[in-house]
PDB file of C-alpha atoms in Angstrom:
ATOM      1  CA  MET A 240    -121.997 -74.421  26.596  1.00  0.00           C
ATOM      2  CA  PRO A 241    -120.316 -75.488  23.370  1.00  0.00           C
ATOM      3  CA  LYS A 242    -120.204 -79.245  22.803  1.00  0.00           C
ATOM      4  CA  TYR A 243    -117.408 -81.321  21.343  1.00  0.00           C
ATOM      5  CA  PHE A 244    -118.743 -82.727  18.062  1.00  0.00           C
ATOM      6  CA  GLY A 245    -115.882 -84.796  16.656  1.00  0.00           C
ATOM      7  CA  THR A 246    -113.032 -84.428  14.219  1.00  0.00           C
ATOM      8  CA  THR A 247    -112.344 -84.108  10.513  1.00  0.00           C
ATOM      9  CA  GLU A 248    -109.170 -86.182  10.868  1.00  0.00           C
ATOM     10  CA  GLY A 249    -108.766 -88.515   7.905  1.00  0.00           C
ATOM     11  CA  ILE A 250    -111.611 -86.776   6.021  1.00  0.00           C
ATOM     12  CA  ILE A 251    -110.431 -83.199   5.392  1.00  0.00           C
ATOM     13  CA  ASP A 252    -106.830 -82.149   4.833  1.00  0.00           C
ATOM     14  CA  TRP A 253    -106.770 -78.622   6.232  1.00  0.00           C
ATOM     15  CA  ASN A 254    -103.136 -77.847   5.363  1.00  0.00           C
ATOM     16  CA  PRO A 255    -103.866 -76.841   1.717  1.00  0.00           C
ATOM     17  CA  VAL A 256    -106.760 -74.652   2.927  1.00  0.00           C
ATOM     18  CA  VAL A 257    -104.522 -72.853   5.423  1.00  0.00           C
ATOM     19  CA  GLN A 258    -101.898 -72.440   2.694  1.00  0.00           C
ATOM     20  CA  ALA A 259    -104.487 -71.041   0.240  1.00  0.00           C
ATOM     21  CA  CYS A 260    -105.629 -68.500   2.831  1.00  0.00           C
ATOM     22  CA  GLU A 261    -102.048 -67.543   3.712  1.00  0.00           C
ATOM     23  CA  GLN A 262    -101.318 -66.813   0.050  1.00  0.00           C
ATOM     24  CA  CYS A 263    -104.639 -65.112  -0.711  1.00  0.00           C
ATOM     25  CA  THR A 264    -104.618 -61.387  -1.431  1.00  0.00           C
ATOM     26  CA  THR A 265    -108.344 -61.023  -2.168  1.00  0.00           C
ATOM     27  CA  GLY A 266    -109.996 -62.044   1.111  1.00  0.00           C
ATOM     28  CA  ASP A 267    -112.381 -59.664   2.838  1.00  0.00           C
ATOM     29  CA  LYS A 268    -110.497 -57.372   5.205  1.00  0.00           C
ATOM     30  CA  ASN A 269    -112.989 -56.432   7.898  1.00  0.00           C
ATOM     31  CA  THR A 270    -112.358 -53.304   9.904  1.00  0.00           C
ATOM     32  CA  VAL A 271    -114.717 -51.486  12.218  1.00  0.00           C
ATOM     33  CA  THR A 272    -115.022 -48.790   9.529  1.00  0.00           C
ATOM     34  CA  SER A 273    -115.865 -51.327   6.791  1.00  0.00           C
ATOM     35  CA  VAL A 274    -118.432 -53.058   9.014  1.00  0.00           C
ATOM     36  CA  VAL A 275    -120.041 -49.716   9.889  1.00  0.00           C
ATOM     37  CA  ASP A 276    -120.055 -48.562   6.264  1.00  0.00           C
ATOM     38  CA  ARG A 277    -121.525 -51.859   5.049  1.00  0.00           C
ATOM     39  CA  SER A 278    -124.162 -51.967   7.792  1.00  0.00           C
ATOM     40  CA  GLU A 279    -125.153 -48.320   7.294  1.00  0.00           C
ATOM     41  CA  ALA A 280    -125.601 -48.986   3.554  1.00  0.00           C
ATOM     42  CA  GLU A 281    -127.364 -52.380   3.753  1.00  0.00           C
ATOM     43  CA  ALA A 282    -128.983 -52.819   7.151  1.00  0.00           C
ATOM     44  CA  GLU A 283    -131.895 -51.216   8.911  1.00  0.00           C
ATOM     45  CA  GLY A 284    -133.904 -51.590  12.113  1.00  0.00           C
ATOM     46  CA  PRO A 285    -132.799 -54.277  14.575  1.00  0.00           C
ATOM     47  CA  LEU A 286    -129.998 -55.491  12.301  1.00  0.00           C
ATOM     48  CA  LEU A 287    -128.378 -52.070  12.131  1.00  0.00           C
ATOM     49  CA  GLU A 288    -128.854 -51.611  15.886  1.00  0.00           C
ATOM     50  CA  SER A 289    -127.062 -54.949  16.457  1.00  0.00           C
ATOM     51  CA  TYR A 290    -124.012 -53.777  14.499  1.00  0.00           C
ATOM     52  CA  ARG A 291    -123.982 -50.461  16.335  1.00  0.00           C
ATOM     53  CA  GLY A 292    -124.401 -52.208  19.686  1.00  0.00           C
ATOM     54  CA  ILE A 293    -121.317 -54.380  19.195  1.00  0.00           C
ATOM     55  CA  ILE A 294    -119.195 -51.442  18.086  1.00  0.00           C
ATOM     56  CA  ASN A 295    -120.453 -49.306  20.994  1.00  0.00           C
ATOM     57  CA  THR A 296    -119.510 -52.131  23.380  1.00  0.00           C
ATOM     58  CA  TRP A 297    -115.957 -52.059  22.011  1.00  0.00           C
ATOM     59  CA  GLN A 298    -115.770 -48.255  22.237  1.00  0.00           C
ATOM     60  CA  ASN A 299    -117.140 -48.203  25.784  1.00  0.00           C
ATOM     61  CA  ALA A 300    -114.581 -50.829  26.821  1.00  0.00           C
ATOM     62  CA  GLY A 301    -111.783 -48.574  25.552  1.00  0.00           C
ATOM     63  CA  TYR A 302    -110.662 -50.527  22.481  1.00  0.00           C
ATOM     64  CA  SER A 303    -108.820 -48.637  19.780  1.00  0.00           C
ATOM     65  CA  LEU A 304    -111.226 -49.321  16.921  1.00  0.00           C
ATOM     66  CA  GLU A 305    -108.497 -48.704  14.333  1.00  0.00           C
ATOM     67  CA  GLU A 306    -106.584 -51.686  15.738  1.00  0.00           C
ATOM     68  CA  ILE A 307    -109.432 -54.190  15.247  1.00  0.00           C
ATOM     69  CA  TYR A 308    -109.439 -56.047  11.954  1.00  0.00           C
ATOM     70  CA  TRP A 309    -109.617 -59.567  10.571  1.00  0.00           C
ATOM     71  CA  HIS A 310    -109.907 -61.317   7.201  1.00  0.00           C
ATOM     72  CA  ASP A 311    -112.562 -63.710   5.927  1.00  0.00           C
ATOM     73  CA  TYR A 312    -112.153 -66.271   3.138  1.00  0.00           C
ATOM     74  CA  TYR A 313    -114.997 -68.071   1.376  1.00  0.00           C
ATOM     75  CA  PRO A 314    -115.447 -71.535  -0.158  1.00  0.00           C
ATOM     76  CA  GLY A 315    -115.486 -71.585  -3.952  1.00  0.00           C
ATOM     77  CA  GLU A 316    -113.817 -68.180  -4.022  1.00  0.00           C
ATOM     78  CA  HIS A 317    -110.683 -68.460  -1.878  1.00  0.00           C
ATOM     79  CA  PHE A 318    -110.495 -72.207  -1.243  1.00  0.00           C
ATOM     80  CA  ASP A 319    -111.992 -75.401  -2.661  1.00  0.00           C
ATOM     81  CA  ILE A 320    -115.802 -75.650  -2.276  1.00  0.00           C
ATOM     82  CA  GLU A 321    -115.359 -79.373  -1.568  1.00  0.00           C
ATOM     83  CA  ILE A 322    -114.114 -78.470   1.922  1.00  0.00           C
ATOM     84  CA  GLN A 323    -117.524 -76.965   2.722  1.00  0.00           C
ATOM     85  CA  ASN A 324    -119.302 -79.962   1.192  1.00  0.00           C
ATOM     86  CA  LYS A 325    -117.249 -82.531   3.127  1.00  0.00           C
ATOM     87  CA  PHE A 326    -117.750 -80.630   6.361  1.00  0.00           C
ATOM     88  CA  ALA A 327    -121.512 -80.400   5.725  1.00  0.00           C
ATOM     89  CA  LYS A 328    -121.641 -84.202   5.418  1.00  0.00           C
ATOM     90  CA  ILE A 329    -119.727 -84.675   8.663  1.00  0.00           C
ATOM     91  CA  ILE A 330    -122.123 -82.499  10.663  1.00  0.00           C
ATOM     92  CA  ASN A 331    -125.190 -83.393   8.533  1.00  0.00           C
ATOM     93  CA  ALA A 332    -126.253 -79.815   7.812  1.00  0.00           C
ATOM     94  CA  GLU A 333    -127.026 -77.556   4.876  1.00  0.00           C
ATOM     95  CA  PRO A 334    -124.508 -74.686   4.589  1.00  0.00           C
ATOM     96  CA  LEU A 335    -125.836 -71.136   4.805  1.00  0.00           C
ATOM     97  CA  ARG A 336    -122.763 -69.081   5.750  1.00  0.00           C
ATOM     98  CA  VAL A 337    -119.341 -70.687   5.680  1.00  0.00           C
ATOM     99  CA  PHE A 338    -116.019 -68.889   5.986  1.00  0.00           C
ATOM    100  CA  VAL A 339    -112.477 -69.054   7.290  1.00  0.00           C
ATOM    101  CA  SER A 340    -111.466 -66.258   9.648  1.00  0.00           C
ATOM    102  CA  GLU A 341    -107.894 -65.040   9.937  1.00  0.00           C
ATOM    103  CA  VAL A 342    -106.529 -62.972  12.822  1.00  0.00           C
ATOM    104  CA  ASP A 343    -102.995 -61.618  12.508  1.00  0.00           C
ATOM    105  CA  PRO A 344    -100.438 -61.892  15.329  1.00  0.00           C
ATOM    106  CA  GLY A 345    -100.942 -59.116  17.852  1.00  0.00           C
ATOM    107  CA  ARG A 346    -104.565 -58.583  16.802  1.00  0.00           C
ATOM    108  CA  ASN A 347    -107.854 -59.593  18.304  1.00  0.00           C
ATOM    109  CA  VAL A 348    -111.531 -59.539  17.501  1.00  0.00           C
ATOM    110  CA  PRO A 349    -113.111 -58.638  20.852  1.00  0.00           C
ATOM    111  CA  TYR A 350    -116.297 -59.827  22.524  1.00  0.00           C
ATOM    112  CA  HIS A 351    -119.095 -60.006  19.910  1.00  0.00           C
ATOM    113  CA  TRP A 352    -121.703 -62.149  18.217  1.00  0.00           C
ATOM    114  CA  ASP A 353    -121.865 -62.487  14.438  1.00  0.00           C
ATOM    115  CA  VAL A 354    -124.692 -60.390  13.034  1.00  0.00           C
ATOM    116  CA  GLU A 355    -126.066 -62.152   9.964  1.00  0.00           C
ATOM    117  CA  ASP A 356    -127.786 -60.053   7.297  1.00  0.00           C
ATOM    118  CA  LYS A 357    -129.967 -62.971   6.141  1.00  0.00           C
ATOM    119  CA  GLU A 358    -130.875 -64.266   9.605  1.00  0.00           C
ATOM    120  CA  ASP A 359    -134.629 -63.567   9.355  1.00  0.00           C
ATOM    121  CA  GLU A 360    -134.806 -65.200   5.930  1.00  0.00           C
ATOM    122  CA  TRP A 361    -132.903 -68.270   7.140  1.00  0.00           C
ATOM    123  CA  LEU A 362    -134.954 -68.660  10.327  1.00  0.00           C
ATOM    124  CA  LYS A 363    -138.110 -68.997   8.212  1.00  0.00           C
ATOM    125  CA  LEU A 364    -136.580 -72.192   6.803  1.00  0.00           C
ATOM    126  CA  GLY A 365    -135.927 -73.793  10.200  1.00  0.00           C
ATOM    127  CA  GLU A 366    -133.423 -74.079  13.026  1.00  0.00           C
ATOM    128  CA  LEU A 367    -129.962 -72.527  12.679  1.00  0.00           C
ATOM    129  CA  LYS A 368    -126.850 -74.141  14.157  1.00  0.00           C
ATOM    130  CA  ARG A 369    -123.219 -73.157  14.156  1.00  0.00           C
ATOM    131  CA  TRP A 370    -119.991 -75.127  14.336  1.00  0.00           C
ATOM    132  CA  VAL A 371    -116.349 -74.115  14.490  1.00  0.00           C
ATOM    133  CA  CYS A 372    -113.388 -76.224  13.410  1.00  0.00           C
ATOM    134  CA  PHE A 373    -109.790 -75.767  14.505  1.00  0.00           C
ATOM    135  CA  MET A 374    -108.421 -76.079  10.980  1.00  0.00           C
ATOM    136  CA  ASP A 375    -104.808 -75.129  11.682  1.00  0.00           C
ATOM    137  CA  LYS A 376    -102.192 -77.017  13.643  1.00  0.00           C
ATOM    138  CA  PRO A 377    -102.120 -76.011  17.309  1.00  0.00           C
ATOM    139  CA  ARG A 378    -100.253 -72.715  17.574  1.00  0.00           C
ATOM    140  CA  TRP A 379     -99.215 -71.158  20.863  1.00  0.00           C
ATOM    141  CA  GLY A 380    -101.182 -67.984  21.555  1.00  0.00           C
ATOM    142  CA  ASN A 381    -104.049 -68.599  19.131  1.00  0.00           C
ATOM    143  CA  ILE A 382    -107.110 -68.458  21.338  1.00  0.00           C
ATOM    144  CA  LEU A 383    -110.854 -68.639  20.866  1.00  0.00           C
ATOM    145  CA  ILE A 384    -113.176 -67.787  23.721  1.00  0.00           C
ATOM    146  CA  LEU A 385    -116.700 -69.074  23.121  1.00  0.00           C
ATOM    147  CA  GLU A 386    -119.250 -68.400  25.826  1.00  0.00           C
ATOM    148  CA  ASP A 387    -117.407 -69.391  29.032  1.00  0.00           C
ATOM    149  CA  GLU A 388    -114.942 -71.773  27.352  1.00  0.00           C
ATOM    150  CA  CYS A 389    -111.383 -70.889  26.369  1.00  0.00           C
ATOM    151  CA  PHE A 390    -109.839 -72.909  23.524  1.00  0.00           C
ATOM    152  CA  HIS A 391    -106.069 -73.037  23.054  1.00  0.00           C
ATOM    153  CA  ASN A 392    -103.859 -75.590  21.297  1.00  0.00           C
ATOM    154  CA  ASN A 393    -106.825 -77.676  20.148  1.00  0.00           C
ATOM    155  CA  PRO A 394    -105.963 -80.523  17.784  1.00  0.00           C
ATOM    156  CA  GLN A 395    -106.218 -79.785  14.077  1.00  0.00           C
ATOM    157  CA  GLY A 396    -109.634 -80.829  12.764  1.00  0.00           C
ATOM    158  CA  GLU A 397    -111.475 -80.701  16.099  1.00  0.00           C
ATOM    159  CA  ILE A 398    -115.131 -79.583  15.712  1.00  0.00           C
ATOM    160  CA  TRP A 399    -117.236 -77.821  18.331  1.00  0.00           C
ATOM    161  CA  GLU A 400    -120.982 -77.238  18.090  1.00  0.00           C
ATOM    162  CA  TRP A 401    -122.175 -73.935  19.483  1.00  0.00           C
ATOM    163  CA  ASP A 402    -124.976 -73.865  22.013  1.00  0.00           C
ATOM    164  CA  ASN A 403    -126.484 -70.890  20.183  1.00  0.00           C
ATOM    165  CA  TYR A 404    -125.468 -69.523  16.771  1.00  0.00           C
ATOM    166  CA  ARG A 405    -125.589 -66.043  18.339  1.00  0.00           C
ATOM    167  CA  SER A 406    -123.173 -66.925  21.138  1.00  0.00           C
ATOM    168  CA  TYR A 407    -120.713 -64.262  22.172  1.00  0.00           C
ATOM    169  CA  HIS A 408    -117.124 -65.078  21.292  1.00  0.00           C
ATOM    170  CA  ALA A 409    -113.711 -63.507  20.706  1.00  0.00           C
ATOM    171  CA  GLY A 410    -110.496 -64.512  18.998  1.00  0.00           C
ATOM    172  CA  THR A 411    -106.909 -63.431  19.369  1.00  0.00           C
ATOM    173  CA  SER A 412    -103.481 -64.265  18.051  1.00  0.00           C
ATOM    174  CA  MET A 413    -100.991 -63.566  20.826  1.00  0.00           C
ATOM    175  CA  GLY A 414     -98.233 -65.705  19.366  1.00  0.00           C
ATOM    176  CA  ILE A 415     -96.257 -65.434  16.139  1.00  0.00           C
ATOM    177  CA  HIS A 416     -98.659 -67.197  13.749  1.00  0.00           C
ATOM    178  CA  LYS A 417    -101.932 -66.120  12.211  1.00  0.00           C
ATOM    179  CA  GLN A 418    -105.031 -67.786  13.614  1.00  0.00           C
ATOM    180  CA  TYR A 419    -107.248 -69.634  11.112  1.00  0.00           C
ATOM    181  CA  MET A 420    -110.681 -70.926  12.114  1.00  0.00           C
ATOM    182  CA  PHE A 421    -113.341 -72.598   9.952  1.00  0.00           C
ATOM    183  CA  HIS A 422    -116.887 -71.395  10.686  1.00  0.00           C
ATOM    184  CA  PHE A 423    -120.080 -73.091   9.503  1.00  0.00           C
ATOM    185  CA  LEU A 424    -123.578 -71.716  10.030  1.00  0.00           C
ATOM    186  CA  GLY A 425    -126.244 -73.996   8.660  1.00  0.00           C
ATOM    187  CA  ARG A 426    -129.541 -75.744   8.961  1.00  0.00           C
ATOM    188  CA  PRO A 427    -129.360 -79.275  10.408  1.00  0.00           C
ATOM    189  CA  ASN A 428    -130.727 -81.978   8.115  1.00  0.00           C
ATOM    190  CA  LYS A 429    -133.625 -83.935   9.563  1.00  0.00           C
TER     191      LYS A 429
END
Protein backbone atom coordinates (compact mmCIF):
# COMPACT_ATOMS: atom_id res chain seq x y z
CA MET A 1 0.00 0.00 0.00
CA PRO A 2 1.26 3.51 -0.69
CA LYS A 3 2.42 5.42 2.39
CA TYR A 4 1.93 9.07 3.21
CA PHE A 5 5.41 10.63 3.21
CA GLY A 6 4.83 14.29 4.04
CA THR A 7 4.41 17.58 2.26
CA THR A 8 6.37 20.13 0.26
CA GLU A 9 4.38 22.97 1.83
CA GLY A 10 6.64 25.93 2.56
CA ILE A 11 9.51 24.35 0.57
CA ILE A 12 8.29 24.13 -3.05
CA ASP A 13 5.92 26.57 -4.71
CA TRP A 14 4.12 24.39 -7.24
CA ASN A 15 2.00 27.15 -8.80
CA PRO A 16 4.75 28.39 -11.19
CA VAL A 17 5.45 24.77 -12.22
CA VAL A 18 1.78 24.15 -13.02
CA GLN A 19 1.71 27.44 -14.94
CA ALA A 20 4.86 26.52 -16.91
CA CYS A 21 3.32 23.17 -17.88
CA GLU A 22 0.00 24.79 -18.83
CA GLN A 23 1.81 27.17 -21.18
CA CYS A 24 4.26 24.61 -22.58
CA THR A 25 3.88 23.57 -26.20
CA THR A 26 6.90 21.25 -26.35
CA GLY A 27 6.07 18.56 -23.78
CA ASP A 28 6.02 14.91 -24.82
CA LYS A 29 2.58 13.93 -26.07
CA ASN A 30 2.28 10.22 -25.39
CA THR A 31 -0.24 8.23 -27.38
CA VAL A 32 -0.57 4.48 -27.66
CA THR A 33 0.85 4.79 -31.20
CA SER A 34 3.87 6.82 -30.03
CA VAL A 35 4.56 4.39 -27.17
CA VAL A 36 4.33 1.42 -29.54
CA ASP A 37 6.53 3.09 -32.15
CA ARG A 38 9.13 4.08 -29.55
CA SER A 39 9.14 0.65 -27.90
CA GLU A 40 9.34 -1.20 -31.23
CA ALA A 41 12.34 0.96 -32.21
CA GLU A 42 14.21 0.95 -28.87
CA ALA A 43 13.14 -2.02 -26.77
CA GLU A 44 13.61 -5.74 -27.04
CA GLY A 45 12.93 -8.89 -25.03
CA PRO A 46 11.10 -8.50 -21.71
CA LEU A 47 10.97 -4.71 -22.01
CA LEU A 48 9.17 -4.83 -25.34
CA GLU A 49 6.85 -7.56 -24.04
CA SER A 50 5.97 -5.31 -21.06
CA TYR A 51 4.90 -2.48 -23.37
CA ARG A 52 2.88 -4.86 -25.52
CA GLY A 53 1.30 -6.44 -22.45
CA ILE A 54 -0.03 -3.12 -21.15
CA ILE A 55 -1.43 -2.14 -24.53
CA ASN A 56 -3.01 -5.59 -24.98
CA THR A 57 -4.64 -5.22 -21.56
CA TRP A 58 -6.21 -1.94 -22.70
CA GLN A 59 -7.36 -3.45 -26.01
CA ASN A 60 -8.82 -6.53 -24.31
CA ALA A 61 -10.72 -4.30 -21.87
CA GLY A 62 -12.33 -2.48 -24.81
CA TYR A 63 -10.58 0.89 -24.57
CA SER A 64 -10.47 3.03 -27.68
CA LEU A 65 -6.69 3.30 -28.00
CA GLU A 66 -6.99 6.50 -30.05
CA GLU A 67 -8.60 8.20 -27.04
CA ILE A 68 -5.70 7.48 -24.65
CA TYR A 69 -3.04 10.16 -24.44
CA TRP A 70 -1.17 12.25 -21.89
CA HIS A 71 1.71 14.73 -21.77
CA ASP A 72 4.98 14.57 -19.85
CA TYR A 73 7.17 17.52 -18.85
CA TYR A 74 10.76 17.28 -17.63
CA PRO A 75 12.90 19.25 -15.17
CA GLY A 76 15.51 21.48 -16.78
CA GLU A 77 13.62 21.34 -20.06
CA HIS A 78 10.04 22.39 -19.30
CA PHE A 79 10.33 23.63 -15.71
CA ASP A 80 13.07 24.69 -13.29
CA ILE A 81 15.53 21.89 -12.39
CA GLU A 82 15.58 23.26 -8.83
CA ILE A 83 12.14 21.71 -8.27
CA GLN A 84 13.64 18.25 -8.80
CA ASN A 85 16.60 19.09 -6.57
CA LYS A 86 14.44 20.41 -3.71
CA PHE A 87 12.17 17.40 -3.92
CA ALA A 88 15.17 15.04 -3.89
CA LYS A 89 16.34 16.64 -0.63
CA ILE A 90 12.91 16.26 0.95
CA ILE A 91 12.73 12.53 0.22
CA ASN A 92 16.52 11.99 0.49
CA ALA A 93 16.94 10.24 -2.86
CA GLU A 94 18.95 10.54 -6.05
CA PRO A 95 16.73 11.33 -9.06
CA LEU A 96 16.71 8.86 -11.95
CA ARG A 97 13.45 9.65 -13.77
CA VAL A 98 11.47 12.73 -12.84
CA PHE A 99 8.53 14.17 -14.75
CA VAL A 100 5.21 15.95 -14.51
CA SER A 101 2.27 14.16 -16.10
CA GLU A 102 -0.70 16.01 -17.54
CA VAL A 103 -4.08 14.45 -18.29
CA ASP A 104 -6.65 16.58 -20.11
CA PRO A 105 -10.29 16.82 -18.98
CA GLY A 106 -12.28 13.87 -20.27
CA ARG A 107 -9.15 11.73 -20.72
CA ASN A 108 -7.64 8.94 -18.72
CA VAL A 109 -4.54 6.81 -18.62
CA PRO A 110 -5.92 3.36 -17.74
CA TYR A 111 -4.55 0.61 -15.52
CA HIS A 112 -0.78 0.26 -16.13
CA TRP A 113 2.68 0.27 -14.62
CA ASP A 114 5.43 2.53 -15.95
CA VAL A 115 7.88 0.54 -18.05
CA GLU A 116 11.32 2.08 -17.64
CA ASP A 117 13.85 1.61 -20.44
CA LYS A 118 16.83 1.93 -18.06
CA GLU A 119 15.41 -0.24 -15.27
CA ASP A 120 18.04 -3.01 -15.50
CA GLU A 121 20.86 -0.46 -15.52
CA TRP A 122 19.41 1.38 -12.52
CA LEU A 123 18.77 -1.79 -10.50
CA LYS A 124 22.49 -2.62 -10.70
CA LEU A 125 23.10 0.55 -8.68
CA GLY A 126 20.71 -0.36 -5.86
CA GLU A 127 17.11 -0.15 -4.71
CA LEU A 128 14.57 1.87 -6.70
CA LYS A 129 11.76 3.82 -5.04
CA ARG A 130 9.00 5.98 -6.41
CA TRP A 131 7.07 8.93 -5.01
CA VAL A 132 4.19 10.99 -6.34
CA CYS A 133 3.33 14.55 -5.33
CA PHE A 134 -0.03 16.25 -5.75
CA MET A 135 1.48 19.41 -7.20
CA ASP A 136 -1.74 21.16 -8.22
CA LYS A 137 -4.47 22.59 -6.04
CA PRO A 138 -7.23 20.08 -5.34
CA ARG A 139 -9.47 19.92 -8.40
CA TRP A 140 -12.78 18.09 -8.48
CA GLY A 141 -12.60 15.04 -10.74
CA ASN A 142 -8.81 14.70 -10.87
CA ILE A 143 -8.20 11.19 -9.61
CA LEU A 144 -5.22 8.91 -9.15
CA ILE A 145 -5.73 5.26 -8.35
CA LEU A 146 -2.57 3.65 -6.99
CA GLU A 147 -2.77 -0.01 -6.06
CA ASP A 148 -6.01 -0.21 -4.02
CA GLU A 149 -6.05 3.46 -2.97
CA CYS A 150 -8.07 6.19 -4.67
CA PHE A 151 -6.76 9.75 -4.33
CA HIS A 152 -9.05 12.73 -4.93
CA ASN A 153 -8.82 16.33 -3.73
CA ASN A 154 -5.49 15.76 -1.98
CA PRO A 155 -3.84 18.89 -0.60
CA GLN A 156 -1.32 20.61 -2.84
CA GLY A 157 2.20 19.40 -2.03
CA GLU A 158 1.20 16.09 -0.44
CA ILE A 159 3.76 13.30 -1.10
CA TRP A 160 3.05 9.58 -1.24
CA GLU A 161 5.70 6.85 -1.36
CA TRP A 162 4.84 3.88 -3.52
CA ASP A 163 5.06 0.39 -2.10
CA ASN A 164 6.68 -0.77 -5.34
CA TYR A 165 7.97 1.41 -8.19
CA ARG A 166 6.20 -0.98 -10.58
CA SER A 167 2.81 -0.58 -8.89
CA TYR A 168 -0.22 -0.52 -11.14
CA HIS A 169 -1.94 2.84 -11.28
CA ALA A 170 -4.29 4.96 -13.40
CA GLY A 171 -5.15 8.63 -13.69
CA THR A 172 -8.15 10.50 -14.97
CA SER A 173 -9.46 14.01 -15.27
CA MET A 174 -13.24 13.85 -15.01
CA GLY A 175 -13.69 17.50 -14.12
CA ILE A 176 -12.95 20.68 -16.04
CA HIS A 177 -9.25 21.11 -15.20
CA LYS A 178 -6.16 19.29 -16.38
CA GLN A 179 -4.57 16.94 -13.87
CA TYR A 180 -0.90 17.60 -13.03
CA MET A 181 1.11 15.11 -10.98
CA PHE A 182 4.82 15.18 -10.08
CA HIS A 183 6.52 11.78 -10.35
CA PHE A 184 9.95 10.91 -8.93
CA LEU A 185 11.72 7.59 -9.45
CA GLY A 186 15.03 7.44 -7.66
CA ARG A 187 17.53 5.64 -5.53
CA PRO A 188 17.23 6.31 -1.78
CA ASN A 189 20.35 7.78 -0.20
CA LYS A 190 21.84 5.67 2.56
